[in-house]
Amino acid sequence: MSLEFNSEEYENEQTLFADVILPLPLPLMYTYRVPREFAAKVKPGVRVVVQFGQKRVLTAVIASIHSNAPKIYEAKYLLDLLDESPTVNSYQFKLFEWMASYYMCTQGEVLNAAVPSGLKLSSESKIQLNPEYNGNYEFSASEQLILEELKKRNLSYSDVMTLLGKKTIHPVIKSLLAKGVVILFEELKEKYAPKVISKIRLRDEILESKKLFEEVFQKLEKKEKQLTLLLRYMQLTQVQQNKDNNRLGLAKNVLLNAEVSASALSTLLKNNIFEEFDQVISRFAEYDLKNEKEIKLSEAQTRAKEEILELFKTKEVTLLHGITGSGKTEVYIELIKHALEGGSQVLLLLPEIALTTQIVSRLQKVFGNKMGIYHSRFSDNERVEVWRGIISGKFSFIIGVRSSVFLPFDNLGLVIVDEEHESSYKQYDPAPRYQARDTAIMLARFHHAKVVLGSATPSVESYYQATTGRWGLVKMDKRFGEASLPEIVLVDTLREKKFKTMQNDFSSVLLSELKLCLEENHQAILFQNRRGYAPYLNCEDCAYIPKCTSCSVSLTYHMHSGELRCHYCGHVERLPQQCQACGSTRIKPIGFGTEKLEDDLKLFLPEARVQRMDLDTTRNKNSYQNIIQEFESGKTNVLVGTQMVTKGLDFDKVTLVGIFDADRMIHFPDFRAAERSFQILSQVSGRAGRRGQKGKVLIQTTNTLQNILHQVIRHDYEAFYQLELQERERFNYPPFYRLIKITIKDPEKKPAHDFAQAFVNLLLPELGSKRVLGPETPVIDKIRNNYLVDIFIKLEKDKIKLPAVKELLQKHASQLLQSDKSYRSTQVVFDVDPA
Ligand code: ADP
Ligand code: ZN
Ligand code: ZN
């Protein structure tokens, strides 16, 4: 043993500390002490396990390493290190920081949304008996049941739910904890499990030695089944030509067939001729790029592409305003190829629903296995594979939903946001309440990457940026090939009602066009932005309307399931046989949703094969694709659906689109109602008449004079935009003003309203009455048993120091929350740039 002084160790003696981001809504980072054995390995972006508070063990991410001990608390040691190399890179840190500050939330909340849960250790709370319990409390029946079971094993929350047969177990557990008879602890488990398949291969020695090899054959001479198996293996793998093939082996199910039995295989395994091993495989099917015919860009597409590339020299962002069917996808493809050839990564954002459709298979044909898909319907394991695949360089191109802005890109060159006007790019709940399009622009800025936003109906904000010169603007105003835009016709339903020509909700015009369309063997899409059978039931005797018990909305009638459902909280009840108020059996559904249209069609067009596409029919992983495929193949003639039918679908034989209830959309009480209506009506209309077939669109309305309808009829985005912009300017809305929506929530009505009023009173003197609007009771003022009150902050785009205002809002909110006991359950939710 040597007593020599180790100088290297001495220099490292200084204690290191790590600031970590915990996946919790904490405003500050927390500091931990780095154990000596981790000192060489800790770095920003690496995941660690830490204890937080008395009882919690969590996965956190190191944000920085330093040597400053925290002043007001004793730093605990990091418990474990999960990564050799960073899971989160410096670009991501920058983005997370920006998001937290811009969208008024914490970095922990951003991190929590960003990292797939497979990369977090889950800490599941469990309870166990407290060995030190010496109280003498009375226990309720439920409590006794739990205590009995705890003598046998520890219980997780979900175990307790099963045991008691109910969901609300928190009160019981709280009471047990308070009595000190149980303690809570956390159990950690790593969630991500790579997908493996079990494979078979020859043992290496046998292949390496000619002698052994011959011996094996001699041994098997009389054992016909085993010999067949061995020969089949050699034939399938061609190991004699190339020994390396043995390393990859063969999957069991490939090897085994009618002639070779599993029992022969197990004998060969037992006798050490074959061996079994696990191979980690990708969850994503390999893609074959052969047989793809080249597509040549049209003249208009080439021009658009070249204009965009030219604009890249001077602008960060370019808006591609191309009408429906103009062929934007092929332009994207060329731009993506260009960026990939330059060696950089590419991100293409798509709205949630468009991701399962044609555009994905089109892109897959071009980019094959380079392309990773990031979708919320994918399992967590699949998302972890995409995350890791970007780090390892396997995927250089990602198409994904809004959350793909969080992925670990380190060399992004191009970001494309398709259908940039889509409101689903905004995350509404929970925090971070971010706009993925705007976040993507920020992300691109950090990478010095270029951005292309594409839409047939750009958002007012984006068009404003593009026409005032801050962004580039490129237009494609003709449909690709022979296709022309559809003819749009208004149908006056008031008039039809007066002459009694309506059949339920179908105008005679629409029905006869539908018949014609089907006779010609074409297809039709019917759009009604409301699912279920009827939005509410009404008692004909006492006028009672069944409402949700937790929300201030009527329950929607779903006929197929015989249920009443709340579309806000998911509450479900059986359909009542009689009025709950007066007992009458005369209960009538009012209004109509997609289910009723589907049902009525069976009556009016018994021949037609009708499919419905809405949230209710697309809950399973592949149901959406199946419906689309059946429609594409002509199995169904009519597709009835909600907004889902408006997104990026491209069908050859659709010549008719019917739109119901346009008025409700137009008169929705929101400053974006006109914009939304124009976009949705134009997008649905755009489904009609592609590839040479002239299409027709019928819009049913009670008021054929409405401006917006005529802008849609004329396909006149410019006219819509000019008028809308004036309104926005007149009433201080975006793009001229920035909005922050503040929602006050409380299980009781009074504290919610009191708080809102007090908050406004605090803000008014500092911001002025032009900038503070409300408090305002929203149309639906109770959701999930919380009463809601809104306050709107409107801020001029240029004159105002945004960070200062946000700080002010947060400061007043937290002071006010602490000022009065009655606010102990009050929540304040900030939504910056609400959708
Ligand atoms: P958009 O997204 O602008 O609405 P799409 O990209 O869906 O338009 O294109 C409309 C149709 O035209 C699609 O069926 C597409 O396959 C076809 N198309 C577009 N560009 C070409 C091209 N260069 N060659 C052949 N077909 C094309
Ligand atoms: Zn009644
Ligand atoms: Zn509800």
PDB file of C-alpha atoms in Angstrom, residues 6-147:
ATOM      1  CA  ASN A   6      -2.573  11.891  -4.929  1.00  0.00           C
ATOM      2  CA  SER A   7      -2.398  15.387  -6.327  1.00  0.00           C
ATOM      3  CA  GLU A   8      -5.106  14.881  -8.862  1.00  0.00           C
ATOM      4  CA  GLU A   9      -7.593  13.945  -6.225  1.00  0.00           C
ATOM      5  CA  TYR A  10      -6.581  16.925  -4.192  1.00  0.00           C
ATOM      6  CA  GLU A  11      -7.413  19.292  -6.992  1.00  0.00           C
ATOM      7  CA  ASN A  12     -10.818  17.751  -7.370  1.00  0.00           C
ATOM      8  CA  GLU A  13     -11.434  18.067  -3.687  1.00  0.00           C
ATOM      9  CA  GLN A  14     -13.601  21.170  -4.072  1.00  0.00           C
ATOM     10  CA  THR A  15     -17.247  20.260  -3.494  1.00  0.00           C
ATOM     11  CA  LEU A  16     -19.457  20.444  -6.551  1.00  0.00           C
ATOM     12  CA  PHE A  17     -23.076  21.429  -6.581  1.00  0.00           C
ATOM     13  CA  ALA A  18     -25.694  20.833  -9.238  1.00  0.00           C
ATOM     14  CA  ASP A  19     -28.702  23.005  -9.936  1.00  0.00           C
ATOM     15  CA  VAL A  20     -31.453  20.748 -11.161  1.00  0.00           C
ATOM     16  CA  ILE A  21     -34.806  21.256 -12.838  1.00  0.00           C
ATOM     17  CA  LEU A  22     -37.384  19.195 -11.016  1.00  0.00           C
ATOM     18  CA  PRO A  23     -40.509  18.143 -12.910  1.00  0.00           C
ATOM     19  CA  LEU A  24     -42.618  20.275 -10.581  1.00  0.00           C
ATOM     20  CA  PRO A  25     -44.160  23.744 -10.782  1.00  0.00           C
ATOM     21  CA  LEU A  26     -41.411  25.362  -8.692  1.00  0.00           C
ATOM     22  CA  PRO A  27     -40.252  28.852  -9.583  1.00  0.00           C
ATOM     23  CA  LEU A  28     -36.629  28.240  -8.546  1.00  0.00           C
ATOM     24  CA  MET A  29     -34.086  25.549  -9.318  1.00  0.00           C
ATOM     25  CA  TYR A  30     -32.983  23.338  -6.479  1.00  0.00           C
ATOM     26  CA  THR A  31     -29.373  22.689  -5.575  1.00  0.00           C
ATOM     27  CA  TYR A  32     -27.866  19.314  -4.698  1.00  0.00           C
ATOM     28  CA  ARG A  33     -24.428  18.226  -3.635  1.00  0.00           C
ATOM     29  CA  VAL A  34     -22.531  16.040  -6.112  1.00  0.00           C
ATOM     30  CA  PRO A  35     -21.085  12.877  -4.538  1.00  0.00           C
ATOM     31  CA  ARG A  36     -17.353  12.465  -5.164  1.00  0.00           C
ATOM     32  CA  GLU A  37     -17.798   9.392  -7.338  1.00  0.00           C
ATOM     33  CA  PHE A  38     -20.050  11.311  -9.742  1.00  0.00           C
ATOM     34  CA  ALA A  39     -17.804  14.366  -9.959  1.00  0.00           C
ATOM     35  CA  ALA A  40     -16.224  13.379 -13.241  1.00  0.00           C
ATOM     36  CA  LYS A  41     -19.527  12.411 -14.825  1.00  0.00           C
ATOM     37  CA  VAL A  42     -21.991  15.133 -13.965  1.00  0.00           C
ATOM     38  CA  LYS A  43     -22.759  17.657 -16.674  1.00  0.00           C
ATOM     39  CA  PRO A  44     -25.724  19.752 -17.751  1.00  0.00           C
ATOM     40  CA  GLY A  45     -28.489  17.725 -19.384  1.00  0.00           C
ATOM     41  CA  VAL A  46     -27.810  14.526 -17.509  1.00  0.00           C
ATOM     42  CA  ARG A  47     -30.689  12.961 -15.615  1.00  0.00           C
ATOM     43  CA  VAL A  48     -30.303  12.342 -11.910  1.00  0.00           C
ATOM     44  CA  VAL A  49     -32.364  10.907  -9.099  1.00  0.00           C
ATOM     45  CA  VAL A  50     -32.912  13.213  -6.153  1.00  0.00           C
ATOM     46  CA  GLN A  51     -34.871  13.341  -2.968  1.00  0.00           C
ATOM     47  CA  PHE A  52     -37.164  16.317  -2.702  1.00  0.00           C
ATOM     48  CA  GLY A  53     -38.862  17.142   0.570  1.00  0.00           C
ATOM     49  CA  GLN A  54     -39.309  14.425   3.154  1.00  0.00           C
ATOM     50  CA  LYS A  55     -41.043  11.872   1.053  1.00  0.00           C
ATOM     51  CA  ARG A  56     -40.441  12.278  -2.610  1.00  0.00           C
ATOM     52  CA  VAL A  57     -37.822  10.782  -4.862  1.00  0.00           C
ATOM     53  CA  LEU A  58     -37.832  12.208  -8.378  1.00  0.00           C
ATOM     54  CA  THR A  59     -36.009  12.267 -11.665  1.00  0.00           C
ATOM     55  CA  ALA A  60     -34.519  15.669 -12.383  1.00  0.00           C
ATOM     56  CA  VAL A  61     -32.254  17.134 -15.022  1.00  0.00           C
ATOM     57  CA  ILE A  62     -29.026  18.929 -14.201  1.00  0.00           C
ATOM     58  CA  ALA A  63     -29.093  22.484 -15.488  1.00  0.00           C
ATOM     59  CA  SER A  64     -25.682  23.608 -14.259  1.00  0.00           C
ATOM     60  CA  ILE A  65     -22.692  22.616 -12.147  1.00  0.00           C
ATOM     61  CA  HIS A  66     -20.980  25.053  -9.810  1.00  0.00           C
ATOM     62  CA  SER A  67     -19.278  25.302  -6.445  1.00  0.00           C
ATOM     63  CA  ASN A  68     -21.654  27.569  -4.544  1.00  0.00           C
ATOM     64  CA  ALA A  69     -23.440  25.913  -1.670  1.00  0.00           C
ATOM     65  CA  PRO A  70     -27.010  27.100  -1.242  1.00  0.00           C
ATOM     66  CA  LYS A  71     -27.235  29.753   1.476  1.00  0.00           C
ATOM     67  CA  ILE A  72     -30.472  28.901   3.192  1.00  0.00           C
ATOM     68  CA  TYR A  73     -30.628  25.123   3.143  1.00  0.00           C
ATOM     69  CA  GLU A  74     -28.284  22.202   3.521  1.00  0.00           C
ATOM     70  CA  ALA A  75     -27.897  20.611   0.088  1.00  0.00           C
ATOM     71  CA  LYS A  76     -28.708  16.910  -0.090  1.00  0.00           C
ATOM     72  CA  TYR A  77     -26.592  14.546  -2.166  1.00  0.00           C
ATOM     73  CA  LEU A  78     -27.667  13.466  -5.616  1.00  0.00           C
ATOM     74  CA  LEU A  79     -28.867   9.900  -5.193  1.00  0.00           C
ATOM     75  CA  ASP A  80     -28.073   8.534  -8.594  1.00  0.00           C
ATOM     76  CA  LEU A  81     -26.944   9.365 -12.079  1.00  0.00           C
ATOM     77  CA  LEU A  82     -29.050   7.993 -14.929  1.00  0.00           C
ATOM     78  CA  ASP A  83     -27.115   9.005 -18.041  1.00  0.00           C
ATOM     79  CA  GLU A  84     -23.605   8.809 -19.381  1.00  0.00           C
ATOM     80  CA  SER A  85     -24.299  11.560 -21.899  1.00  0.00           C
ATOM     81  CA  PRO A  86     -26.878  14.361 -21.777  1.00  0.00           C
ATOM     82  CA  THR A  87     -30.536  13.659 -22.451  1.00  0.00           C
ATOM     83  CA  VAL A  88     -31.250  17.383 -22.724  1.00  0.00           C
ATOM     84  CA  ASN A  89     -28.951  19.638 -24.756  1.00  0.00           C
ATOM     85  CA  SER A  90     -28.119  23.318 -24.502  1.00  0.00           C
ATOM     86  CA  TYR A  91     -30.527  24.366 -27.266  1.00  0.00           C
ATOM     87  CA  GLN A  92     -33.319  22.730 -25.334  1.00  0.00           C
ATOM     88  CA  PHE A  93     -32.343  24.480 -22.116  1.00  0.00           C
ATOM     89  CA  LYS A  94     -32.460  27.784 -23.912  1.00  0.00           C
ATOM     90  CA  LEU A  95     -35.871  26.989 -25.338  1.00  0.00           C
ATOM     91  CA  PHE A  96     -37.267  25.754 -22.029  1.00  0.00           C
ATOM     92  CA  GLU A  97     -36.083  28.906 -20.334  1.00  0.00           C
ATOM     93  CA  TRP A  98     -37.667  31.064 -22.996  1.00  0.00           C
ATOM     94  CA  MET A  99     -40.946  29.142 -22.809  1.00  0.00           C
ATOM     95  CA  ALA A 100     -41.152  29.367 -19.059  1.00  0.00           C
ATOM     96  CA  SER A 101     -40.665  33.091 -19.111  1.00  0.00           C
ATOM     97  CA  TYR A 102     -42.816  33.856 -22.151  1.00  0.00           C
ATOM     98  CA  TYR A 103     -45.717  31.591 -21.250  1.00  0.00           C
ATOM     99  CA  MET A 104     -45.550  32.441 -17.554  1.00  0.00           C
ATOM    100  CA  CYS A 105     -44.909  29.018 -16.126  1.00  0.00           C
ATOM    101  CA  THR A 106     -41.968  27.222 -14.527  1.00  0.00           C
ATOM    102  CA  GLN A 107     -39.126  25.382 -16.232  1.00  0.00           C
ATOM    103  CA  GLY A 108     -40.220  22.303 -14.337  1.00  0.00           C
ATOM    104  CA  GLU A 109     -43.587  22.418 -16.043  1.00  0.00           C
ATOM    105  CA  VAL A 110     -41.895  22.793 -19.418  1.00  0.00           C
ATOM    106  CA  LEU A 111     -39.542  19.921 -18.675  1.00  0.00           C
ATOM    107  CA  ASN A 112     -42.423  17.771 -17.596  1.00  0.00           C
ATOM    108  CA  ALA A 113     -44.220  18.372 -20.872  1.00  0.00           C
ATOM    109  CA  ALA A 114     -41.036  17.979 -22.880  1.00  0.00           C
ATOM    110  CA  VAL A 115     -39.594  14.710 -21.730  1.00  0.00           C
ATOM    111  CA  PRO A 116     -41.546  11.548 -22.567  1.00  0.00           C
ATOM    112  CA  SER A 117     -42.437   9.811 -19.364  1.00  0.00           C
ATOM    113  CA  GLY A 118     -40.345   6.837 -20.407  1.00  0.00           C
ATOM    114  CA  LEU A 119     -37.299   8.981 -19.711  1.00  0.00           C
ATOM    115  CA  LYS A 120     -38.543   9.882 -16.262  1.00  0.00           C
ATOM    116  CA  LEU A 121     -38.399   7.531 -13.399  1.00  0.00           C
ATOM    117  CA  SER A 122     -41.883   7.145 -12.147  1.00  0.00           C
ATOM    118  CA  SER A 123     -42.246   7.399  -8.464  1.00  0.00           C
ATOM    119  CA  GLU A 124     -45.362   5.676  -7.481  1.00  0.00           C
ATOM    120  CA  SER A 125     -46.580   6.390  -4.008  1.00  0.00           C
ATOM    121  CA  LYS A 126     -47.057   3.370  -1.832  1.00  0.00           C
ATOM    122  CA  ILE A 127     -48.219   3.015   1.734  1.00  0.00           C
ATOM    123  CA  GLN A 128     -46.994   0.651   4.367  1.00  0.00           C
ATOM    124  CA  LEU A 129     -47.776   0.072   8.028  1.00  0.00           C
ATOM    125  CA  ASN A 130     -45.882   2.368  10.325  1.00  0.00           C
ATOM    126  CA  PRO A 131     -43.780   0.070  12.507  1.00  0.00           C
ATOM    127  CA  GLU A 132     -43.621   2.772  15.177  1.00  0.00           C
ATOM    128  CA  TYR A 133     -47.368   3.229  15.471  1.00  0.00           C
ATOM    129  CA  ASN A 134     -48.519   3.159  19.065  1.00  0.00           C
ATOM    130  CA  GLY A 135     -51.668   5.254  18.975  1.00  0.00           C
ATOM    131  CA  ASN A 136     -55.084   4.030  19.798  1.00  0.00           C
ATOM    132  CA  TYR A 137     -57.475   5.376  17.219  1.00  0.00           C
ATOM    133  CA  GLU A 138     -60.793   4.096  15.986  1.00  0.00           C
ATOM    134  CA  PHE A 139     -60.793   3.061  12.342  1.00  0.00           C
ATOM    135  CA  SER A 140     -63.591   3.188   9.814  1.00  0.00           C
ATOM    136  CA  ALA A 141     -64.559   0.095   7.842  1.00  0.00           C
ATOM    137  CA  SER A 142     -62.546   1.247   4.798  1.00  0.00           C
ATOM    138  CA  GLU A 143     -59.555   2.000   6.987  1.00  0.00           C
ATOM    139  CA  GLN A 144     -59.722  -1.425   8.603  1.00  0.00           C
ATOM    140  CA  LEU A 145     -59.885  -3.087   5.209  1.00  0.00           C
ATOM    141  CA  ILE A 146     -56.733  -1.289   4.141  1.00  0.00           C
ATOM    142  CA  LEU A 147     -54.905  -2.039   7.389  1.00  0.00           C
TER     143      LEU A 147
END
